[in-house]
Amino acid sequence: MTDTRPPRADAVRNRRLLLAAAADEFAEHGLDASVADIARRAGVGKGTVFRHFATKDELIAAILIDRINELSAVGERLLDAGDPGEALCEFLTAAAQQRQERDLSFLAEASGSMREVAQARSRMTAALDRLVERAREHGAVRADITGTDVLLLMCAPNYVAGSVPDASPDLWRRYLAIIFDGLRPEGAHALPAEPPRFA
Amino acid sequence: MTDTRPPRADAVRNRRLLLAAAADEFAEHGLDASVADIARRAGVGKGTVFRHFATKDELIAAILIDRINELSAVGERLLDAGDPGEALCEFLTAAAQQRQERDLSFLAEASGSMREVAQARSRMTAALDRLVERAREHGAVRADITGTDVLLLMCAPNYVAGSVPDASPDLWRRYLAIIFDGLRPEGAHALPAEPPRFA
DNA sequence: TAGCAAGTTGACCGCACGGTCCGGTTAGTG
DNA sequence: CACTAACCGGACCGTGCGGTCAACTTGCTA
């Protein structure tokens, strides 16, 4: 009965423009980029924003889901890669690279609890879990770390490098390397706390 | 000529109350805890807040400076400790512990560029630099990391553990241990980017 | 204990935000 | 080409914020 006609051409165009403009605006001004500025940047009225996304949080969620899905695709592709240790490292590099060109990590704090975001995230963590498992079996990472550990540590290099003004755009690689060395079996010391169940 | 009389007793009491209430309120509600709520929590009128701190940012800076100075004291005390590697690890633990009981890291983003905050911070980094230098000479950490590296990585364990809901209060210790293993000379791989000059 | 400067208060201001709404516009259909 | 449902725009609303101010209170000094 729900005879859903396909959306109009200008509507799909505006939706795409809005997502892009919002991502730019959030990257520049953080979570409190205003909806009005986003609309202006997209060359569109403010009302149009709320036609496509019922609330500001829903817009944020849409951006977040897109990015998480990008990472899921990378992870799933790497599951067939040759060297499991190399594959894990590449995944972490891809994740950090995504955040380097546009840091939108703070978006999670606004809409991280939405159901659709959680779904996208669980698809990504599934891929990461398998990636870590393979690397562990292959002896590329220490035995006492879990996929969740890596998921959490994954965000650290950008976070660390992000607090340096005028930093080299490759600085995060330095901290990813240090942290990855900490994940290696060689010279590992016992860990003082249990790994977390969920993230 | 500037005959500065000592401040009144109720004024110093209110200032202390305000700093404590503000720290609590910021810890609970983040950067956009309202000045009105802070005043209410301190049992004081809103106008009193602005008598003591010209702007909200100045209040934030005052809290930040107190916390940084606490860390400086710890660092300077540890400079005389026996084992340099142990001393560095203890300093990082103290820093993480401070942030565990009350995470106020986001305060830096609001007033991190103020002159007085920068002064306090440079005192702390000086202590940390010496701590790292001693540990390096002692062979407790790898040769290619700097004090600034450690300053940046210092904040990572709480950041990482902080995104886990209902986490064990000791979870940060796990990630501090992993990162510290990454700082050790054993099994270290070459780092792909230059260390940053300033933080 | 009298006097006053320092301190306190909360009503008030201007502003910017997220979100609404309706008159005008336009893309797609028959 | 004409019709209409989907879409667009931007004036508008309520809210809550940081910050001000003038009347009032109080700790200190002489």
XYZ file of C-alpha atoms (C1' of nucleotides) in Angstrom:
458
model
C 0.000 0.000 0.000
C 2.874 2.345 0.716
C 3.309 3.357 -2.897
C 6.642 5.077 -2.417
C 7.452 7.062 -5.493
C 11.131 7.657 -6.151
C 12.367 10.969 -4.716
C 12.688 13.978 -6.951
C 16.009 14.726 -8.631
C 16.621 17.986 -6.793
C 15.869 16.269 -3.489
C 18.568 13.651 -3.885
C 20.995 16.316 -5.091
C 20.303 18.497 -2.082
C 20.676 15.584 0.284
C 24.132 14.871 -1.097
C 25.074 18.547 -0.943
C 23.898 18.734 2.629
C 25.890 15.730 3.807
C 29.050 17.099 2.220
C 28.530 20.613 3.541
C 27.738 19.328 7.016
C 30.869 17.189 7.117
C 32.981 20.202 6.120
C 31.291 22.492 8.597
C 31.583 20.020 11.482
C 35.234 19.418 10.675
C 35.896 23.146 10.882
C 33.759 24.191 13.832
C 33.188 21.036 15.827
C 29.921 19.744 17.146
C 28.340 23.148 17.497
C 28.520 24.119 13.876
C 25.114 25.668 13.370
C 22.460 24.209 11.124
C 22.074 27.621 9.515
C 25.744 27.664 8.481
C 25.487 24.154 7.108
C 22.465 25.146 5.018
C 24.226 28.251 3.720
C 27.295 26.223 2.790
C 25.132 23.760 0.882
C 23.447 26.662 -0.908
C 20.090 25.719 0.528
C 17.502 27.048 2.967
C 17.466 26.013 6.596
C 14.079 24.387 6.214
C 15.512 22.005 3.650
C 17.897 20.617 6.224
C 15.047 19.622 8.487
C 13.086 18.184 5.591
C 15.882 15.663 5.022
C 16.921 15.120 8.636
C 14.317 15.461 11.369
C 16.880 16.739 13.847
C 20.462 17.869 13.916
C 21.423 14.616 15.597
C 19.942 12.635 12.748
C 22.110 14.532 10.284
C 25.133 13.773 12.419
C 24.199 10.107 12.520
C 23.938 9.963 8.724
C 27.468 11.314 8.338
C 28.790 8.937 10.967
C 27.193 5.903 9.359
C 28.733 6.717 5.991
C 32.189 6.888 7.465
C 31.824 3.722 9.511
C 30.665 1.855 6.442
C 33.731 2.999 4.518
C 35.885 1.425 7.206
C 33.854 -1.771 7.241
C 34.476 -2.171 3.522
C 38.208 -1.720 3.974
C 38.285 -4.227 6.803
C 36.313 -6.857 4.923
C 38.533 -6.483 1.906
C 41.657 -6.969 4.026
C 40.401 -10.266 5.421
C 41.701 -11.959 2.281
C 45.080 -10.262 2.367
C 48.278 -12.249 2.544
C 50.104 -11.285 5.712
C 47.681 -11.007 8.651
C 49.943 -8.672 10.619
C 50.338 -6.425 7.626
C 46.582 -6.495 7.046
C 45.803 -5.316 10.567
C 48.356 -2.555 10.301
C 46.861 -1.440 7.022
C 43.420 -1.320 8.517
C 44.586 0.857 11.370
C 46.375 3.061 8.881
C 43.238 3.452 6.796
C 41.199 4.357 9.851
C 43.741 6.914 10.984
C 44.005 8.347 7.499
C 40.263 8.855 7.339
C 40.383 10.761 10.587
C 43.433 12.718 9.525
C 41.874 14.351 6.508
C 38.712 15.137 8.442
C 38.457 14.523 12.172
C 34.806 13.887 12.959
C 35.304 11.627 15.958
C 33.303 13.959 18.201
C 30.201 13.252 16.174
C 29.865 9.968 18.033
C 29.257 11.755 21.294
C 26.094 13.330 19.868
C 24.490 10.370 18.131
C 26.635 7.402 19.075
C 23.731 5.764 20.883
C 21.365 5.708 17.917
C 20.313 2.279 16.761
C 21.381 2.636 13.154
C 24.796 3.909 14.178
C 25.219 0.954 16.512
C 24.357 -1.417 13.662
C 26.930 0.102 11.342
C 29.488 -0.017 14.095
C 28.891 -3.652 14.911
C 29.498 -4.580 11.293
C 32.847 -2.806 11.472
C 33.855 -4.357 14.777
C 33.055 -7.809 13.399
C 35.574 -7.287 10.616
C 38.136 -5.896 13.024
C 37.656 -8.794 15.423
C 38.475 -11.293 12.691
C 41.439 -9.198 11.554
C 42.884 -9.192 15.054
C 42.179 -12.870 15.539
C 44.093 -13.754 12.408
C 47.022 -11.537 13.368
C 47.106 -13.115 16.811
C 47.091 -16.652 15.458
C 49.876 -15.649 13.117
C 51.986 -14.355 15.999
C 51.947 -10.799 14.702
C 50.349 -9.403 17.853
C 50.564 -10.493 21.484
C 48.179 -13.099 22.809
C 46.565 -11.036 25.529
C 44.887 -8.349 23.445
C 41.405 -8.505 21.986
C 39.654 -6.973 19.017
C 37.992 -4.491 21.346
C 41.395 -3.422 22.628
C 42.449 -2.605 19.088
C 39.151 -0.873 18.361
C 39.753 1.445 21.273
C 43.443 2.038 20.583
C 42.690 2.673 16.912
C 41.509 6.195 17.622
C 44.473 7.149 19.770
C 47.078 8.153 17.139
C 44.949 10.943 15.711
C 43.853 12.027 19.146
C 47.450 12.258 20.265
C 48.702 14.018 17.145
C 45.655 16.268 17.044
C 46.708 18.336 20.019
C 49.846 19.569 18.278
C 49.333 22.885 16.483
C 50.895 23.075 13.016
C 51.835 19.405 13.183
C 53.088 17.471 10.216
C 50.123 15.792 8.545
C 51.940 12.493 9.018
C 52.521 12.829 12.734
C 49.846 10.282 13.555
C 51.986 7.642 11.840
C 54.575 8.106 14.562
C 52.119 7.329 17.329
C 50.462 4.543 15.438
C 53.905 2.933 15.110
C 54.625 3.292 18.830
C 51.266 1.850 19.780
C 51.596 -0.948 17.255
C 54.974 -1.799 18.767
C 53.130 -2.069 22.070
C 50.825 -4.634 20.494
C 53.690 -6.860 19.349
C 54.639 -10.012 21.210
C 58.323 -9.091 21.534
C 59.091 -7.533 24.897
C 55.472 -7.563 26.059
C 54.766 -7.242 29.785
C 51.699 -8.628 31.542
C 48.642 -6.401 31.375
C 47.215 -5.137 34.678
C 43.465 -5.037 33.861
C 40.910 -7.234 32.146
C 39.929 -6.371 28.573
C 36.509 -4.679 28.264
C 33.541 -6.748 27.082
C 31.847 -4.300 24.748
C 32.823 -1.006 23.229
C 51.026 53.091 45.151
C 48.728 50.165 44.488
C 47.752 49.644 48.098
C 46.171 46.216 47.635
C 44.271 45.326 50.733
C 43.896 41.616 51.450
C 40.611 40.183 50.124
C 37.692 39.725 52.421
C 37.184 36.373 54.153
C 33.894 35.562 52.436
C 35.452 36.383 49.081
C 38.220 33.829 49.397
C 35.728 31.268 50.686
C 33.432 31.854 47.723
C 36.315 31.623 45.299
C 37.221 28.220 46.660
C 33.602 27.074 46.575
C 33.291 28.256 42.999
C 36.373 26.430 41.775
C 35.190 23.203 43.376
C 31.632 23.535 42.122
C 32.825 24.406 38.630
C 35.114 21.376 38.473
C 32.242 19.122 39.526
C 29.827 20.692 37.111
C 32.254 20.533 34.184
C 33.063 16.916 34.968
C 29.363 16.062 34.831
C 28.167 18.141 31.908
C 31.253 18.891 29.859
C 32.330 22.234 28.533
C 28.834 23.613 28.242
C 27.948 23.375 31.877
C 26.248 26.720 32.422
C 27.608 29.440 34.654
C 24.195 29.640 36.318
C 24.367 25.986 37.350
C 27.882 26.408 38.662
C 26.777 29.357 40.755
C 23.798 27.454 42.120
C 25.985 24.488 43.019
C 28.367 26.770 44.860
C 25.421 28.294 46.724
C 26.141 31.703 45.279
C 24.618 34.230 42.884
C 25.577 34.296 39.235
C 27.024 37.773 39.545
C 29.543 36.493 42.074
C 31.024 34.186 39.481
C 31.827 37.095 37.218
C 33.264 39.126 40.055
C 35.906 36.467 40.596
C 36.407 35.444 36.957
C 35.886 38.032 34.237
C 34.688 35.396 31.790
C 33.755 31.752 31.747
C 37.041 30.973 29.997
C 38.975 32.569 32.821
C 37.247 30.295 35.302
C 38.127 27.318 33.156
C 41.732 28.465 32.992
C 41.918 28.714 36.774
C 40.790 25.104 37.180
C 43.187 23.945 34.506
C 46.147 25.706 36.079
C 45.489 24.116 39.455
C 45.496 20.650 37.935
C 48.610 21.227 35.866
C 50.446 22.490 38.912
C 49.539 19.340 40.820
C 51.199 17.307 38.087
C 54.264 19.538 38.032
C 54.735 18.915 41.730
C 54.543 15.161 41.245
C 57.005 15.278 38.374
C 59.515 17.393 40.230
C 59.347 15.123 43.239
C 60.001 12.055 41.064
C 63.193 13.547 39.645
C 65.010 12.325 42.745
C 63.521 8.836 42.619
C 65.716 5.756 42.386
C 64.826 3.923 39.189
C 64.346 6.365 36.281
C 62.136 3.976 34.330
C 59.961 3.408 37.363
C 59.787 7.154 37.983
C 58.507 7.885 34.483
C 55.932 5.149 34.756
C 54.775 6.540 38.092
C 54.390 9.988 36.635
C 52.243 8.708 33.801
C 50.208 6.749 36.296
C 49.655 9.829 38.431
C 48.561 11.832 35.416
C 46.153 9.145 34.290
C 44.806 8.751 37.796
C 44.058 12.451 38.027
C 42.091 12.235 34.819
C 40.353 9.059 35.868
C 38.697 10.491 38.945
C 37.634 13.614 37.068
C 38.175 13.970 33.329
C 38.554 17.647 32.576
C 40.781 17.314 29.532
C 38.303 19.172 27.345
C 38.859 22.310 29.380
C 42.080 22.845 27.470
C 40.206 23.344 24.231
C 38.477 26.401 25.675
C 41.358 28.191 27.387
C 44.442 26.232 26.381
C 45.863 29.227 24.564
C 45.833 31.583 27.544
C 49.203 32.852 28.640
C 48.974 31.744 32.261
C 47.911 28.250 31.242
C 50.846 28.033 28.861
C 53.189 29.048 31.682
C 51.886 26.370 34.010
C 52.113 23.837 31.244
C 55.689 24.679 30.371
C 56.708 24.099 33.975
C 55.151 20.658 33.778
C 56.715 19.792 30.440
C 60.102 20.796 31.773
C 59.799 18.226 34.537
C 58.550 15.599 32.121
C 61.378 16.298 29.691
C 63.945 15.604 32.369
C 62.074 12.509 33.497
C 62.112 11.111 29.975
C 65.728 12.046 29.453
C 66.778 10.157 32.543
C 64.742 7.123 31.565
C 66.275 7.167 28.096
C 69.830 7.390 29.399
C 69.041 4.520 31.711
C 67.854 2.366 28.817
C 64.319 2.148 30.179
C 62.776 3.700 27.080
C 63.823 3.592 23.438
C 66.244 6.179 22.099
C 64.022 7.699 19.430
C 61.248 9.160 21.574
C 61.220 12.612 23.087
C 59.627 14.230 26.100
C 57.006 15.743 23.827
C 56.136 12.300 22.524
C 55.440 11.150 26.057
C 53.505 14.317 26.854
C 51.197 13.594 23.969
C 50.844 9.879 24.626
C 50.234 10.537 28.308
C 46.626 11.485 27.675
C 45.832 8.497 25.511
C 45.045 5.807 28.109
C 42.132 7.738 29.607
C 40.929 8.799 26.206
C 40.909 5.208 25.042
C 39.286 3.796 28.166
C 36.844 6.673 28.343
C 34.803 5.530 25.381
C 33.792 2.296 27.089
C 30.481 2.549 28.961
C 30.464 0.921 32.411
C 34.171 0.229 32.152
C 36.239 -0.932 35.064
C 37.762 2.136 36.764
C 41.168 0.553 36.206
C 40.810 -0.016 32.493
C 43.170 2.866 31.678
C 45.963 0.871 33.319
C 45.624 -1.709 30.555
C 46.196 0.825 27.820
C 48.891 2.642 29.695
C 50.719 -0.691 29.929
C 50.362 -1.381 26.211
C 51.566 2.078 25.294
C 54.405 1.897 27.771
C 55.462 -1.405 26.199
C 55.570 0.503 22.922
C 57.999 2.951 24.486
C 60.421 0.230 25.569
C 63.612 -0.483 23.630
C 62.904 -4.222 23.265
C 61.331 -5.029 19.914
C 61.134 -1.410 18.822
C 60.713 -0.668 15.104
C 61.867 2.513 13.362
C 59.429 5.424 13.630
C 58.033 6.799 10.368
C 57.692 10.514 11.232
C 59.740 13.189 12.963
C 58.861 14.047 16.556
C 56.976 17.342 16.938
C 58.856 20.408 18.141
C 56.356 21.936 20.520
C 53.189 20.682 22.085
C 30.411 51.072 67.027
C 30.222 53.902 62.951
C 31.352 54.188 58.223
C 32.550 52.552 53.934
C 34.697 49.942 50.409
C 34.371 45.414 48.947
C 31.366 41.860 48.031
C 26.847 39.875 46.743
C 22.639 39.294 44.277
C 19.200 38.170 40.705
C 16.541 40.592 37.375
C 17.758 41.878 33.000
C 19.903 42.266 28.102
C 21.285 40.809 23.511
C 22.207 37.039 20.949
C 22.438 32.691 18.585
C 20.723 28.419 18.493
C 17.451 24.271 17.040
C 13.264 23.689 15.189
C 8.452 25.142 12.871
C 5.463 26.573 9.243
C 3.317 28.162 5.319
C 3.275 30.599 0.834
C 5.683 30.101 -3.325
C 8.248 27.001 -6.683
C 9.333 23.056 -9.544
C 10.036 18.342 -11.174
C 7.719 14.694 -13.016
C 3.382 12.578 -15.019
C -0.703 11.652 -18.178
C 0.829 21.511 -21.612
C -1.417 21.425 -17.430
C -1.771 19.691 -13.022
C -0.222 18.423 -8.515
C 2.388 16.471 -4.978
C 6.758 16.910 -3.470
C 9.975 20.223 -2.398
C 12.068 24.634 -1.105
C 13.071 28.995 1.499
C 13.486 32.053 5.155
C 10.789 34.739 8.479
C 9.516 33.369 12.840
C 9.284 31.237 17.700
C 10.771 29.749 22.253
C 14.705 28.775 24.893
C 18.897 29.092 27.286
C 23.190 31.023 27.172
C 27.207 34.454 28.742
C 27.582 38.649 30.598
C 25.919 43.443 32.943
C 24.272 46.430 36.480
C 22.324 48.986 40.213
C 20.446 48.231 44.654
C 21.512 45.892 48.741
C 24.505 43.514 52.471
C 28.593 42.690 55.115
C 33.425 42.110 56.649
C 37.004 45.116 58.050
C 39.199 49.188 60.127
C 39.815 53.236 62.947
